[in-house]
mmCIF file of C-alpha atoms in Angstrom:
data_model
loop_
_atom_site.group_PDB
_atom_site.id
_atom_site.type_symbol
_atom_site.label_atom_id
_atom_site.label_comp_id
_atom_site.label_asym_id
_atom_site.label_seq_id
_atom_site.Cartn_x
_atom_site.Cartn_y
_atom_site.Cartn_z
ATOM 1 C CA MET E 144 0.223 0.002 -0.221
ATOM 2 C CA TYR E 145 2.490 2.219 0.754
ATOM 3 C CA GLU E 146 5.764 2.803 -0.821
ATOM 4 C CA PRO E 147 9.094 2.637 1.015
ATOM 5 C CA ILE E 148 11.696 6.011 1.219
ATOM 6 C CA ARG E 149 14.355 5.632 -0.843
ATOM 7 C CA SER E 150 16.059 9.070 -0.315
ATOM 8 C CA LYS E 151 17.354 10.666 2.644
ATOM 9 C CA SER E 152 14.946 12.973 4.736
ATOM 10 C CA VAL E 153 15.219 16.232 4.064
ATOM 11 C CA HIS E 154 15.470 17.284 7.471
ATOM 12 C CA SER E 155 18.310 15.071 8.226
ATOM 13 C CA THR E 156 21.403 17.191 7.604
ATOM 14 C CA MET E 157 24.569 16.849 5.133
ATOM 15 C CA ALA E 158 26.945 17.896 7.934
ATOM 16 C CA GLY E 159 28.444 15.339 10.696
ATOM 17 C CA PRO E 160 27.886 15.651 14.417
ATOM 18 C CA ASP E 161 32.077 15.929 14.455
ATOM 19 C CA ASP E 162 31.424 18.931 11.831
ATOM 20 C CA PHE E 163 30.651 21.447 14.070
ATOM 21 C CA PRO E 164 32.918 22.879 16.502
ATOM 22 C CA HIS E 165 31.948 22.621 20.518
ATOM 23 C CA ARG E 166 32.823 24.184 23.391
ATOM 24 C CA SER E 167 32.668 22.723 26.695
ATOM 25 C CA ARG E 168 30.600 24.353 29.966
ATOM 26 C CA GLU E 169 32.859 25.749 31.145
ATOM 27 C CA GLU E 170 34.109 27.441 28.013
ATOM 28 C CA GLU E 171 30.360 29.119 27.085
ATOM 29 C CA LEU E 172 30.469 30.131 31.172
ATOM 30 C CA ASP E 173 34.326 31.798 30.383
ATOM 31 C CA ILE E 174 33.252 33.456 27.641
ATOM 32 C CA GLN E 175 29.369 34.322 29.585
ATOM 33 C CA LEU E 176 31.576 35.838 32.618
ATOM 34 C CA ALA E 177 33.921 37.697 30.741
ATOM 35 C CA GLY E 178 31.179 39.074 28.784
ATOM 36 C CA HIS E 179 29.421 40.334 31.986
ATOM 37 C CA LEU E 180 32.855 41.759 33.241
ATOM 38 C CA ALA E 181 33.328 43.709 30.434
ATOM 39 C CA ALA E 182 30.174 45.315 30.408
ATOM 40 C CA LEU E 183 30.631 46.475 33.967
ATOM 41 C CA LEU E 184 34.270 47.284 32.814
ATOM 42 C CA ALA E 185 32.514 50.226 30.560
ATOM 43 C CA VAL E 186 30.000 51.426 33.090
ATOM 44 C CA THR E 187 33.425 51.474 35.562
ATOM 45 C CA ASP E 188 35.131 53.897 33.047
ATOM 46 C CA GLU E 189 31.585 56.040 32.602
ATOM 47 C CA LEU E 190 31.526 56.195 36.239
ATOM 48 C CA ARG E 191 35.044 57.319 36.032
ATOM 49 C CA VAL E 192 34.289 60.381 34.222
ATOM 50 C CA ALA E 193 31.087 60.614 36.371
ATOM 51 C CA ALA E 194 32.737 61.242 39.468
ATOM 52 C CA PRO E 195 36.663 60.581 39.095
ATOM 53 C CA SER E 196 37.911 58.028 42.476
ATOM 54 C CA ALA E 197 41.108 56.126 43.264
ATOM 55 C CA ASP E 198 38.719 53.228 44.116
ATOM 56 C CA LEU E 199 37.168 52.896 40.239
ATOM 57 C CA ASP E 200 40.763 53.302 39.074
ATOM 58 C CA THR E 201 42.065 50.080 40.803
ATOM 59 C CA ALA E 202 38.618 48.139 40.219
ATOM 60 C CA ALA E 203 38.983 49.303 36.125
ATOM 61 C CA GLU E 204 42.984 47.213 36.528
ATOM 62 C CA ARG E 205 41.440 44.335 38.277
ATOM 63 C CA LEU E 206 38.199 44.209 35.972
ATOM 64 C CA THR E 207 40.607 44.412 33.006
ATOM 65 C CA GLN E 208 43.106 41.705 34.693
ATOM 66 C CA GLU E 209 40.404 39.213 35.057
ATOM 67 C CA ILE E 210 39.001 39.483 31.413
ATOM 68 C CA ILE E 211 42.393 38.925 30.528
ATOM 69 C CA ARG E 212 43.048 35.761 31.787
ATOM 70 C CA LEU E 213 39.471 34.865 30.243
ATOM 71 C CA ARG E 214 39.821 35.439 27.393
ATOM 72 C CA GLY E 215 43.401 33.358 27.195
ATOM 73 C CA GLY E 216 45.187 36.909 26.872
ATOM 74 C CA ARG E 217 42.857 39.303 25.153
ATOM 75 C CA THR E 218 43.049 42.808 26.897
ATOM 76 C CA PRO E 219 39.359 44.370 26.452
ATOM 77 C CA ALA E 220 38.308 47.298 24.285
ATOM 78 C CA ARG E 221 37.852 50.289 26.678
ATOM 79 C CA ALA E 222 35.373 53.340 25.300
ATOM 80 C CA THR E 223 35.969 56.466 26.004
ATOM 81 C CA THR E 224 33.941 58.134 26.907
ATOM 82 C CA SER E 225 32.912 61.908 27.302
ATOM 83 C CA THR E 226 30.683 63.654 29.177
ATOM 84 C CA ARG E 227 29.417 65.727 25.754
ATOM 85 C CA GLY E 228 26.170 66.868 25.735
ATOM 86 C CA ARG E 229 24.934 65.388 28.653
ATOM 87 C CA GLU E 230 26.079 64.759 32.438
ATOM 88 C CA PRO E 231 25.947 61.207 33.474
ATOM 89 C CA ASP E 232 23.755 59.972 36.253
ATOM 90 C CA ALA E 233 25.850 58.494 38.691
ATOM 91 C CA THR E 234 22.741 56.936 40.603
ATOM 92 C CA ALA E 235 21.425 55.028 37.714
ATOM 93 C CA LEU E 236 25.549 54.106 36.788
ATOM 94 C CA HIS E 237 26.069 52.922 40.024
ATOM 95 C CA ARG E 238 22.390 50.572 39.958
ATOM 96 C CA LYS E 239 23.567 49.674 36.229
ATOM 97 C CA ALA E 240 26.872 48.202 37.576
ATOM 98 C CA HIS E 241 25.668 46.690 40.787
ATOM 99 C CA ALA E 242 23.635 44.516 38.238
ATOM 100 C CA LEU E 243 26.316 43.819 36.579
ATOM 101 C CA ALA E 244 28.463 42.952 39.157
ATOM 102 C CA GLY E 245 25.334 40.519 40.083
ATOM 103 C CA ARG E 246 24.895 38.852 36.762
ATOM 104 C CA ALA E 247 28.981 38.356 37.428
ATOM 105 C CA LEU E 248 28.733 37.256 41.052
ATOM 106 C CA VAL E 249 25.925 34.241 39.257
ATOM 107 C CA VAL E 250 28.049 33.054 36.569
ATOM 108 C CA ALA E 251 31.641 33.183 38.869
ATOM 109 C CA ALA E 252 30.147 30.712 41.855
ATOM 110 C CA SER E 253 28.450 28.383 38.995
ATOM 111 C CA ARG E 254 31.891 27.991 37.363
ATOM 112 C CA ALA E 255 33.743 28.105 40.801
ATOM 113 C CA ASP E 256 36.053 31.510 39.761
ATOM 114 C CA THR E 257 36.834 32.891 43.079
ATOM 115 C CA ALA E 258 39.063 35.152 42.251
ATOM 116 C CA ALA E 259 35.995 36.954 39.707
ATOM 117 C CA ALA E 260 33.077 35.936 42.304
ATOM 118 C CA ILE E 261 35.101 37.557 45.002
ATOM 119 C CA LEU E 262 35.552 40.813 43.617
ATOM 120 C CA ALA E 263 32.508 40.774 41.894
ATOM 121 C CA ALA E 264 31.335 40.366 44.800
ATOM 122 C CA GLU E 265 33.298 43.557 46.070
ATOM 123 C CA ARG E 266 31.757 45.885 43.193
ATOM 124 C CA MET E 267 28.392 45.008 44.706
ATOM 125 C CA ASP E 268 29.744 45.683 48.304
ATOM 126 C CA ALA E 269 31.383 49.133 46.491
ATOM 127 C CA HIS E 270 27.991 50.321 43.987
ATOM 128 C CA THR E 271 25.907 49.061 46.973
ATOM 129 C CA ALA E 272 27.380 51.990 49.424
ATOM 130 C CA ALA E 273 27.803 54.853 46.447
ATOM 131 C CA LEU E 274 23.948 54.172 46.451
ATOM 132 C CA LYS E 275 23.362 54.752 50.755
ATOM 133 C CA PRO E 276 21.771 57.743 51.179
ATOM 134 C CA ARG E 277 24.585 59.889 52.799
ATOM 135 C CA PRO E 278 23.371 61.482 56.271
ATOM 136 C CA LEU E 279 23.397 65.357 56.537
ATOM 137 C CA ALA E 280 25.741 67.526 58.583
ATOM 138 C CA SER E 281 24.100 68.270 61.354
ATOM 139 C CA SER E 282 24.360 72.112 61.434
ATOM 140 C CA ALA E 283 25.205 73.979 64.904
ATOM 141 C CA HIS E 284 22.501 76.519 65.702
#
């Protein structure tokens, strides 16, 4: 009643299973972690323009070193930011940096990367502290 199929299915691929590059889970996590840290570095650079500080300079250097380590020696691209035409909102930048550091912390913890996890946690703490309202100086009457 039915004629058997004589040709290969159109749903099968011409390539074999070994014809595509495959990455390990650790390699994928390295790429993801480096991406989160690079995004955090970009926001840190923006903050350095908005409110220069030694802490942000040190953080940028440490982030750069972690990204280089994760990318096998490749230096991350650094954007040259300027405040032309607008003043950056430091509060919004600290919130964004806190969120990025949190994402980096989750990935670093999942790949058991202690150095990156410590750095991400320290950056989260620094941005949390920067977001806390500062007490007003009491005025003597």
